[in-house]
Coordinates of C-alpha atoms in Angstrom, one line a residue:
X984 CA 16.8 20.8 -26.1
X985 CA 14.9 20.1 -22.8
X986 CA 16.7 18.1 -20.1
X987 CA 15.6 14.4 -20.4
X988 CA 14.4 12.3 -17.5
X989 CA 13.9 8.5 -17.7
X990 CA 11.7 6.9 -15.2
X991 CA 11.7 3.2 -14.3
X992 CA 8.4 1.8 -13.4
X993 CA 4.8 3.1 -13.8
X994 CA 3.4 2.6 -10.4
X995 CA 1.7 5.5 -8.5
X996 CA 5.1 7.2 -7.1
X997 CA 6.6 6.9 -10.7
X998 CA 3.4 8.3 -12.3
X999 CA 3.2 11.1 -9.6
X1000 CA 6.9 12.1 -10.2
X1001 CA 6.4 12.1 -14.1
X1002 CA 3.6 14.6 -13.7
X1003 CA 5.5 17.0 -11.5
X1004 CA 8.6 16.7 -13.6
X1005 CA 6.8 17.3 -16.8
X1006 CA 5.1 20.4 -15.2
X1007 CA 8.5 21.6 -14.4
X1008 CA 9.5 21.4 -17.9
X1009 CA 11.5 18.3 -18.2
X1010 CA 11.2 15.9 -21.1
X1011 CA 9.9 12.8 -19.3
X1012 CA 9.7 9.2 -20.4
X1013 CA 8.3 6.2 -18.3
X1014 CA 9.7 2.6 -18.9
X1015 CA 7.4 -0.1 -17.8
X1016 CA 8.5 -3.8 -18.0
X1017 CA 4.8 -5.1 -18.0
X1018 CA 2.1 -5.0 -20.7
X1019 CA 0.0 -2.5 -18.8
X1020 CA 1.0 0.3 -16.6
X1021 CA 0.3 0.7 -12.9
X1022 CA 2.9 -1.4 -11.1
X1023 CA 1.4 -3.4 -8.3
X1024 CA -1.9 -1.7 -9.0
X1025 CA -2.8 -3.4 -12.1
X1026 CA -6.0 -5.0 -13.1
X1027 CA -7.2 -8.6 -14.1
X1028 CA -10.1 -8.8 -16.3
X1029 CA -11.6 -12.3 -16.9
X1030 CA -15.0 -13.8 -18.0
X1031 CA -16.6 -10.4 -17.5
X1032 CA -15.2 -10.0 -13.9
X1033 CA -12.7 -7.1 -13.1
X1034 CA -10.4 -7.2 -10.2
X1035 CA -7.9 -5.0 -8.7
X1036 CA -4.7 -7.0 -8.5
X1037 CA -3.1 -4.8 -5.9
X1038 CA -4.5 -2.1 -3.6
X1039 CA -8.3 -2.2 -2.9
X1040 CA -8.5 0.3 -0.1
X1041 CA -8.8 4.0 -1.0
X1042 CA -8.0 5.9 2.3
X1043 CA -6.8 9.4 2.9
X1044 CA -8.8 11.1 0.1
X1045 CA -7.1 14.4 1.0
X1046 CA -3.8 13.1 -0.2
X1047 CA -5.2 12.3 -3.6
X1048 CA -7.0 15.8 -3.8
X1049 CA -3.8 17.5 -2.8
X1050 CA -2.1 15.6 -5.7
X1051 CA -4.6 16.6 -8.4
X1052 CA -4.9 20.1 -7.0
X1053 CA -1.3 20.7 -7.7
X1054 CA -2.2 20.6 -11.4
X1055 CA -5.4 22.7 -10.9
X1056 CA -7.4 19.4 -11.3
X1057 CA -9.7 17.4 -8.9
X1058 CA -10.0 13.5 -8.6
X1059 CA -13.7 14.1 -9.8
X1060 CA -12.4 15.3 -13.2
X1061 CA -11.1 11.7 -14.0
X1062 CA -13.1 9.3 -11.6
X1063 CA -16.3 9.1 -9.4
X1064 CA -15.6 8.3 -5.6
X1065 CA -18.1 6.7 -3.4
X1066 CA -17.8 6.6 0.5
X1067 CA -18.4 3.0 1.5
X1068 CA -21.2 2.3 4.1
X1069 CA -20.4 0.2 5.9
X1070 CA -16.7 0.8 5.3
X1071 CA -15.9 -2.9 6.4
X1072 CA -16.9 -5.7 8.7
X1073 CA -14.6 -7.8 11.0
X1074 CA -15.6 -11.5 11.7
X1075 CA -14.5 -13.0 15.1
X1076 CA -16.5 -16.3 14.8
X1077 CA -19.5 -17.9 13.2
X1078 CA -22.2 -15.2 12.5
X1079 CA -20.1 -13.1 15.0
X1080 CA -18.9 -9.9 13.6
X1081 CA -18.6 -6.0 14.1
X1082 CA -19.5 -3.6 11.4
X1083 CA -17.7 -0.3 11.1
X1084 CA -20.0 2.0 9.4
X1085 CA -19.5 5.4 7.6
X1086 CA -19.5 8.1 10.4
X1087 CA -17.5 8.4 13.7
X1088 CA -20.8 8.6 15.5
X1089 CA -22.1 5.4 14.4
X1090 CA -18.7 3.8 15.1
X1091 CA -18.8 5.0 18.7
X1092 CA -22.3 3.3 19.1
X1093 CA -20.8 0.0 17.8
X1094 CA -18.0 0.4 20.4
X1095 CA -20.2 1.3 23.2
X1096 CA -22.3 -1.8 22.3
X1097 CA -19.3 -3.9 22.7
X1098 CA -17.8 -2.4 25.7
X1099 CA -19.8 0.1 28.0
X1100 CA -17.7 3.2 28.4
X1101 CA -15.5 2.4 25.3
X1102 CA -17.1 5.4 23.2
X1103 CA -15.6 8.0 25.4
X1104 CA -12.2 6.3 25.4
X1105 CA -12.5 6.1 21.5
X1106 CA -13.3 9.8 21.5
X1107 CA -10.2 10.8 23.2
X1108 CA -8.0 8.3 21.3
X1109 CA -9.4 9.5 17.8
X1110 CA -8.8 13.1 18.9
X1111 CA -5.0 12.4 19.4
X1112 CA -5.0 10.4 16.2
X1113 CA -6.5 13.4 14.3
X1114 CA -4.0 15.7 15.8
X1115 CA -1.3 13.4 14.6
X1116 CA -2.8 13.3 11.2
X1117 CA -2.7 16.9 10.7
X1118 CA 0.9 17.0 11.8
X1119 CA 2.0 13.9 9.8
X1120 CA 0.0 14.2 6.5
X1121 CA -0.1 17.9 6.1
X1122 CA 3.6 18.6 7.1
X1123 CA 5.9 15.9 8.2
X1124 CA 5.5 13.3 5.3
X1125 CA 6.3 16.1 2.7
X1126 CA 9.9 16.1 3.8
X1127 CA 12.4 14.5 1.8
X1128 CA 14.1 12.2 4.6
X1129 CA 17.4 14.0 4.3
X1130 CA 17.9 15.1 7.8
X1131 CA 16.7 14.1 11.3
X1132 CA 16.0 17.8 11.8
X1133 CA 12.8 17.3 9.6
X1134 CA 11.2 15.6 12.5
X1135 CA 11.8 18.3 15.0
X1136 CA 9.1 20.8 15.0
X1137 CA 7.2 22.6 17.7
X1138 CA 4.4 20.3 17.3
X1139 CA 6.6 17.0 17.2
X1140 CA 8.6 18.0 20.3
X1141 CA 5.3 17.8 22.4
X1142 CA 4.8 14.5 21.1
X1143 CA 8.4 12.9 21.4
X1144 CA 7.1 10.1 23.7
X1145 CA 5.0 8.8 21.0
X1146 CA 7.9 7.9 18.9
X1147 CA 9.1 5.7 21.9
X1148 CA 5.8 3.9 22.9
X1149 CA 4.0 1.7 20.5
X1150 CA 0.5 1.5 19.0
X1151 CA 0.0 -1.9 20.9
X1152 CA 0.8 -0.4 24.5
X1153 CA -1.5 2.7 23.7
X1154 CA -4.4 0.8 22.5
X1155 CA -4.2 -1.8 25.3
X1156 CA -3.9 0.8 28.0
X1157 CA -7.2 2.3 27.1
X1158 CA -9.1 -0.7 25.7
X1159 CA -9.5 -4.2 27.4
X1160 CA -12.0 -5.6 25.0
X1161 CA -10.0 -7.8 22.7
X1162 CA -12.2 -7.4 19.7
X1163 CA -12.0 -3.7 19.9
X1164 CA -8.2 -3.8 20.2
X1165 CA -7.8 -5.9 17.0
X1166 CA -10.1 -3.4 15.2
X1167 CA -7.9 -0.4 16.6
X1168 CA -4.5 -2.4 15.9
X1169 CA -5.6 -3.4 12.2
X1170 CA -5.0 0.0 10.4
X1171 CA -1.3 0.0 11.3
X1172 CA -0.8 -3.4 9.2
X1173 CA -1.0 -1.0 6.2
X1174 CA 2.3 0.4 7.5
X1175 CA 3.8 -3.2 7.2
X1176 CA 4.7 -3.7 10.8
X1177 CA 3.3 -5.3 13.9
X1178 CA 1.4 -2.9 16.3
X1179 CA 4.1 -3.8 19.0
X1180 CA 6.9 -2.4 16.6
X1181 CA 5.0 0.7 15.2
X1182 CA 5.5 4.0 17.2
X1183 CA 2.4 5.4 18.7
X1184 CA 2.7 8.3 16.5
X1185 CA 1.3 6.4 13.7
X1186 CA -2.1 6.1 15.2
X1187 CA -3.0 8.8 12.7
X1188 CA -4.0 5.8 10.7
X1189 CA -6.9 5.2 12.9
X1190 CA -8.1 8.9 12.2
X1191 CA -7.7 7.9 8.5
X1192 CA -10.0 5.0 9.2
X1193 CA -12.6 6.2 11.7
X1194 CA -12.3 10.0 10.9
X1195 CA -11.9 10.1 7.0
X1196 CA -13.5 6.9 6.2
X1197 CA -13.2 4.3 3.3
X1198 CA -13.9 5.1 -0.4
X1199 CA -14.2 3.2 -3.6
X1200 CA -13.6 4.7 -7.0
X1201 CA -16.2 3.6 -9.5
X1202 CA -14.7 0.7 -11.7
X1203 CA -11.9 0.2 -9.1
X1204 CA -8.6 1.4 -7.9
X1205 CA -7.1 1.1 -11.4
X1206 CA -9.1 4.1 -12.4
X1207 CA -6.8 6.1 -10.3
X1208 CA -4.0 4.8 -12.4
X1209 CA -5.6 5.7 -15.4
X1210 CA -6.5 9.2 -14.1
X1211 CA -2.8 9.7 -13.4
X1212 CA -1.8 8.3 -16.9
X1213 CA -4.2 10.7 -18.5
X1214 CA -2.8 13.7 -16.6
X1215 CA 0.7 12.8 -17.4
X1216 CA 0.1 12.5 -21.0
X1217 CA -1.7 15.9 -20.9
X1218 CA 1.5 17.1 -19.4
X1219 CA 3.5 15.7 -22.2
X1220 CA 4.9 12.5 -20.6
X1221 CA 5.9 9.6 -22.9
X1222 CA 5.0 5.9 -21.7
X1223 CA 6.9 2.8 -23.1
X1224 CA 5.3 -0.5 -22.0
X1225 CA 7.1 -4.1 -22.3
X1226 CA 10.2 -1.9 -21.8
X1227 CA 12.3 -4.0 -19.3
X1228 CA 15.4 -2.3 -17.9
X1229 CA 18.4 -4.3 -18.2
X1230 CA 21.1 -1.6 -17.0
X1231 CA 21.6 1.8 -15.7
X1232 CA 24.5 3.4 -17.8
X1233 CA 27.0 5.4 -15.5
X1234 CA 29.9 7.2 -16.9
X1235 CA 32.2 9.0 -14.5
X1236 CA 30.0 8.6 -11.7
X1237 CA 27.0 10.2 -13.3
X1238 CA 23.8 8.4 -14.6
X1239 CA 23.7 8.8 -18.3
X1240 CA 20.9 6.4 -19.5
X1241 CA 19.1 3.2 -19.7
X1242 CA 19.4 0.0 -21.6
X1243 CA 15.9 -1.5 -22.3
X1244 CA 15.5 -4.5 -24.4
X1245 CA 19.0 -4.2 -25.7
X1246 CA 18.6 -0.5 -26.7
X1247 CA 20.4 2.5 -25.0
X1248 CA 18.2 5.4 -24.1
X1249 CA 20.3 8.5 -23.1
X1250 CA 19.2 11.0 -20.5
X1251 CA 20.1 13.6 -18.1
X1252 CA 18.6 12.3 -14.9
X1253 CA 17.1 8.9 -13.8
X1254 CA 14.2 8.3 -11.4
X1255 CA 13.6 4.7 -10.4
X1256 CA 10.2 3.7 -9.0
X1257 CA 11.0 0.2 -9.3
X1258 CA 11.9 -2.0 -6.2
X1259 CA 14.9 -0.1 -4.7
X1260 CA 16.9 -3.3 -4.2
X1261 CA 16.4 -4.5 -7.8
X1262 CA 17.3 -0.9 -9.1
X1263 CA 20.7 -1.1 -7.5
X1264 CA 21.3 -4.5 -9.2
X1265 CA 21.2 -2.6 -12.5
X1266 CA 24.3 -0.8 -11.4
X1267 CA 27.8 -2.0 -11.3
X1268 CA 28.8 -3.0 -7.7
X1269 CA 31.0 0.1 -6.8
X1270 CA 27.8 2.4 -7.5
X1271 CA 25.5 0.4 -5.1
X1272 CA 24.6 2.3 -2.0
X1273 CA 23.3 -0.6 0.1
X1274 CA 24.7 -4.0 0.5
X1275 CA 22.9 -7.3 0.5
X1276 CA 23.5 -7.5 4.3
X1277 CA 21.7 -4.1 4.7
X1278 CA 18.6 -5.4 3.0
X1279 CA 18.6 -8.6 4.8
X1280 CA 18.6 -6.7 8.2
X1281 CA 15.6 -4.7 7.3
X1282 CA 12.0 -5.2 8.3
X1283 CA 9.9 -5.6 5.3
X1284 CA 6.3 -5.5 4.9
X1285 CA 4.5 -8.7 4.3
X1286 CA 4.0 -10.4 1.0
X1287 CA 0.6 -12.0 0.3
X1288 CA -1.0 -14.8 -1.1
X1289 CA -4.0 -13.5 -3.1
X1290 CA -6.9 -15.2 -5.1
X1291 CA -9.2 -13.6 -7.5
X1292 CA -12.4 -15.7 -7.5
X1293 CA -15.4 -15.3 -9.8
X1294 CA -18.8 -16.7 -8.1
X1295 CA -21.8 -17.5 -10.1
X1296 CA -24.2 -16.2 -7.4
X1297 CA -24.3 -13.1 -5.2
X1298 CA -22.8 -14.0 -1.6
X1299 CA -24.6 -13.2 1.8
X1300 CA -23.3 -11.9 5.0
X1301 CA -20.3 -10.1 3.7
X1302 CA -19.6 -6.4 2.9
X1303 CA -17.2 -4.8 0.3
X1304 CA -14.3 -5.0 2.7
X1305 CA -14.6 -8.0 5.2
X1306 CA -11.8 -8.9 7.6
X1307 CA -11.6 -12.4 9.2
X1308 CA -9.9 -12.2 12.7
X1309 CA -11.3 -15.5 14.0
X1310 CA -7.8 -17.0 14.8
X1311 CA -4.9 -15.8 17.0
X1312 CA -3.5 -12.6 15.8
X1313 CA -0.2 -12.8 17.5
X1314 CA 0.4 -16.2 16.1
X1315 CA 0.0 -15.3 12.6
X1316 CA 2.1 -12.1 13.3
X1317 CA 4.9 -14.3 14.6
X1318 CA 4.8 -16.3 11.4
X1319 CA 5.4 -13.1 9.4
X1320 CA 7.9 -11.2 11.4
X1321 CA 9.4 -13.3 14.1
X1322 CA 9.9 -16.8 12.6
X1323 CA 9.0 -16.6 9.1
X1324 CA 6.9 -19.5 7.9
X1325 CA 3.6 -20.3 6.5
X1326 CA 0.9 -19.6 9.2
X1327 CA -1.0 -22.5 10.5
X1328 CA -4.2 -20.6 11.0
X1329 CA -4.0 -17.5 9.0
X1330 CA -6.1 -14.4 9.4
X1331 CA -7.4 -13.3 6.0
X1332 CA -9.0 -10.3 4.3
X1333 CA -11.8 -10.5 1.5
X1334 CA -13.0 -7.8 -0.8
X1335 CA -16.1 -8.1 -2.8
X1336 CA -16.1 -5.1 -4.9
X1337 CA -19.3 -6.2 -6.8
X1338 CA -21.2 -5.5 -3.6
X1339 CA -20.8 -1.8 -4.4
X1340 CA -19.8 -1.9 -8.2
X1341 CA -21.7 -3.3 -10.9
X1342 CA -18.7 -3.0 -13.2
X1343 CA -16.8 -5.7 -11.2
X1344 CA -19.0 -8.8 -12.1
X1345 CA -21.7 -9.9 -14.4
X1346 CA -25.3 -9.5 -13.1
X1347 CA -26.2 -11.9 -10.5
X1348 CA -22.6 -12.9 -9.9
X1349 CA -19.9 -11.9 -7.4
X1350 CA -16.2 -11.0 -7.6
X1351 CA -14.1 -11.9 -4.5
X1352 CA -10.5 -11.0 -3.9
X1353 CA -9.0 -13.0 -0.7
X1354 CA -5.6 -12.1 0.7
X1355 CA -3.6 -13.9 3.3
X1356 CA -0.5 -11.7 4.6
X1357 CA 2.7 -13.7 4.6
X1358 CA 6.3 -13.4 5.5
X1359 CA 8.5 -12.4 2.4
X1360 CA 10.8 -14.9 0.9
X1361 CA 8.6 -18.0 1.7
X1362 CA 8.7 -21.0 -0.5
X1363 CA 5.7 -20.6 -3.0
X1364 CA 4.4 -23.7 -4.7
X1365 CA 1.0 -24.5 -6.5
X1366 CA 0.4 -27.2 -3.6
X1367 CA 0.6 -24.5 -1.0
X1368 CA -1.6 -22.0 -2.7
X1369 CA -4.3 -24.8 -3.2
X1370 CA -3.9 -26.1 0.4
X1371 CA -4.3 -22.5 1.7
X1372 CA -7.4 -21.6 -0.5
X1373 CA -9.1 -24.7 0.9
X1374 CA -8.3 -23.7 4.5
X1375 CA -9.7 -20.1 4.1
X1376 CA -12.7 -21.0 1.7
X1377 CA -13.9 -23.7 4.3
X1378 CA -13.5 -21.1 7.1
X1379 CA -15.4 -18.6 5.1
X1380 CA -18.2 -20.9 4.4
X1381 CA -18.5 -21.7 8.2
X1382 CA -18.2 -18.1 9.5
X1383 CA -20.6 -16.6 7.0
X1384 CA -23.0 -19.5 7.0
X1385 CA -23.2 -20.2 3.2
X1386 CA -21.8 -22.8 0.6
X1387 CA -19.8 -21.1 -1.8
X1388 CA -17.1 -23.7 -3.0
X1389 CA -19.5 -25.3 -5.8
X1390 CA -20.3 -21.7 -6.9
X1391 CA -16.7 -21.0 -8.0
X1392 CA -16.5 -20.4 -11.8
X1393 CA -12.8 -19.8 -11.7
X1394 CA -9.9 -18.7 -9.4
X1395 CA -6.4 -17.1 -10.0
X1396 CA -3.7 -16.7 -7.5
X1397 CA -0.9 -14.4 -7.1
X1398 CA 1.9 -14.8 -4.4
X1399 CA 5.6 -14.5 -3.6
X1400 CA 6.9 -15.8 -7.0
X1401 CA 4.7 -13.3 -8.9
X1402 CA 5.7 -10.4 -7.0
X1403 CA 9.2 -11.3 -7.7
X1404 CA 8.5 -12.2 -11.5
X1405 CA 6.1 -9.1 -12.2
X1406 CA 7.6 -6.4 -9.9
X1407 CA 11.2 -7.6 -9.2
X1408 CA 10.0 -7.2 -5.7
X1409 CA 12.9 -8.0 -3.0
X1410 CA 11.9 -11.4 -1.5
X1411 CA 8.4 -11.0 -3.1
X1412 CA 7.2 -8.4 -0.5
X1413 CA 3.9 -6.9 -1.4
X1414 CA 4.2 -3.3 0.4
X1415 CA 7.7 -2.3 0.5
X1416 CA 9.6 -1.6 3.7
X1417 CA 7.9 -1.3 7.1
X1418 CA 7.4 1.8 9.0
X1419 CA 9.0 1.0 12.3
X1420 CA 10.9 3.4 14.5
X1421 CA 14.3 2.6 13.0
X1422 CA 12.9 2.8 9.5
X1423 CA 11.1 6.3 9.8
X1424 CA 11.9 9.2 7.6
X1425 CA 15.6 10.0 7.3
X1426 CA 16.3 6.3 8.4
X1427 CA 14.9 4.9 5.3
X1428 CA 16.8 4.3 1.9
X1429 CA 17.4 7.8 0.4
X1430 CA 15.7 9.4 -2.5
X1431 CA 19.0 10.5 -4.0
X1432 CA 21.8 8.2 -4.6
X1433 CA 24.9 9.0 -2.7
X1434 CA 27.3 7.3 -5.2
X1435 CA 25.7 8.1 -8.6
X1436 CA 25.0 11.7 -9.6
X1437 CA 21.6 12.3 -11.1
X1438 CA 20.1 9.0 -9.9
X1439 CA 16.9 9.2 -7.8
X1440 CA 14.6 6.7 -6.2
X1441 CA 10.9 6.9 -5.2
X1442 CA 8.3 4.4 -4.0
X1443 CA 7.4 2.2 -1.0
X1444 CA 11.1 1.6 -0.1
X1445 CA 12.2 5.0 0.4
X1446 CA 10.2 8.0 2.1
X1447 CA 7.6 8.4 3.4
X1448 CA 6.8 4.6 3.3
X1449 CA 4.3 1.8 2.1
X1450 CA 0.7 2.5 0.9
X1451 CA -0.9 4.3 -2.0
X1452 CA -1.0 7.9 -0.4
X1453 CA 2.6 7.7 0.6
X1454 CA 3.5 6.6 -2.9
X1455 CA 1.9 9.8 -4.3
X1456 CA 3.7 11.8 -1.9
X1457 CA 7.1 10.1 -2.7
X1458 CA 6.7 11.0 -6.3
X1459 CA 6.3 14.7 -5.2
X1460 CA 9.2 14.6 -3.0
X1461 CA 11.7 13.2 -5.6
X1462 CA 10.4 15.6 -8.1
X1463 CA 10.9 18.5 -5.6
X1464 CA 14.4 17.3 -5.0
X1465 CA 15.3 17.3 -8.7
X1466 CA 13.8 20.7 -9.5
X1467 CA 15.5 22.1 -6.6
X1468 CA 19.1 21.0 -7.5
X1469 CA 18.8 20.8 -11.4
X1470 CA 18.0 23.6 -13.8
X1471 CA 15.8 22.6 -16.6
X1472 CA 17.7 22.9 -19.8
X1473 CA 15.7 24.3 -22.8

């Protein structure tokens, strides 16, 4: 009989781990608490509109290609990918925006138009970012975070200073134009921390942005989840939905099974792609590695207030991805990281997938996703959600010079309480644990439990960190760790 592995959750990291483990010969079953798979990357379908509930940005296409190539497949075997042009636009005031197009040459022209001489500086900056990308994404992030020695390579020794400087310092040393600074600092928000707390080395995100570009899978990001589900099933993975996990069974210090909906499911190994903090609450206290104090001291990536809106007309003056940076970035960041509270004037992001994809909305209509980053753990009420929607939709109308309020067919919202209810997310965070210097690589929660044999973790709270590409990598890392130390019983 094959060794049995039970996996908690069906997000990107869990699905990736399931594929690698099934390929290695294990009998793998995924347990998902919700009705549909995908974790944070689920879909909302309503009145002919389709929204990605979670991630909407497809960056680092090479990571997806690398994942599928491990199974002799290509992304194009499962979904169609389109490079967006423009990638996104950024509003700074009424009818005042900068558009980031689909090639580095065009982006340099946009920078030069904004600040004379900036294109040369950008060339130099992105060259360094590309170098870091090649070191990080092709090498470093595929380490399991077991030892500090993983970070010490001939390439990283040359860049040691970049671990002790910050993105904010580096960007502002080269660029004086505040608008260009904001555009260059924006990608690190995907890592869940302020530019002033993110090591310079992470400027590889700027290469992901300007060098590789922004893509869209036809029919949305959920197509990637469906592709991974298809691959997993081809490899023999079993998937149970509406299978909430109530307990991890431990006998003599060894993981022996799960309790789901009152029933025991015995196994040899457990992998949890669910929230790390929540997973440890499924264990008796002596088996928990990290105390509540440990978690409260960590820097978590933001939560979000999201709105999914159906409009009865096509909208003007917006692109598929549009950022609204017309208010003070530092004040909003302070409300997320330094003194957690609802921001008075929030920055926000909007996505209109129907600008690219006819599948997102009925003909002549527009699907809109609006996101406000928030501190995790905030009080979340219907009244606050309503107030903040009014705030951003009024600003949206003013900045883009159009009336949209009376064209709203419906709106759904998703915030802190929903992240907790649907994903057992610690304090309702949306992206996991931030990648600050003291939360990088081996300093993050471990893939392998130190207190329970045969219990492993994957996903955004462990290595390598937040985001979709890192989640795919995390699934591979945990699978490698298991296959390295556990022989498959047949």
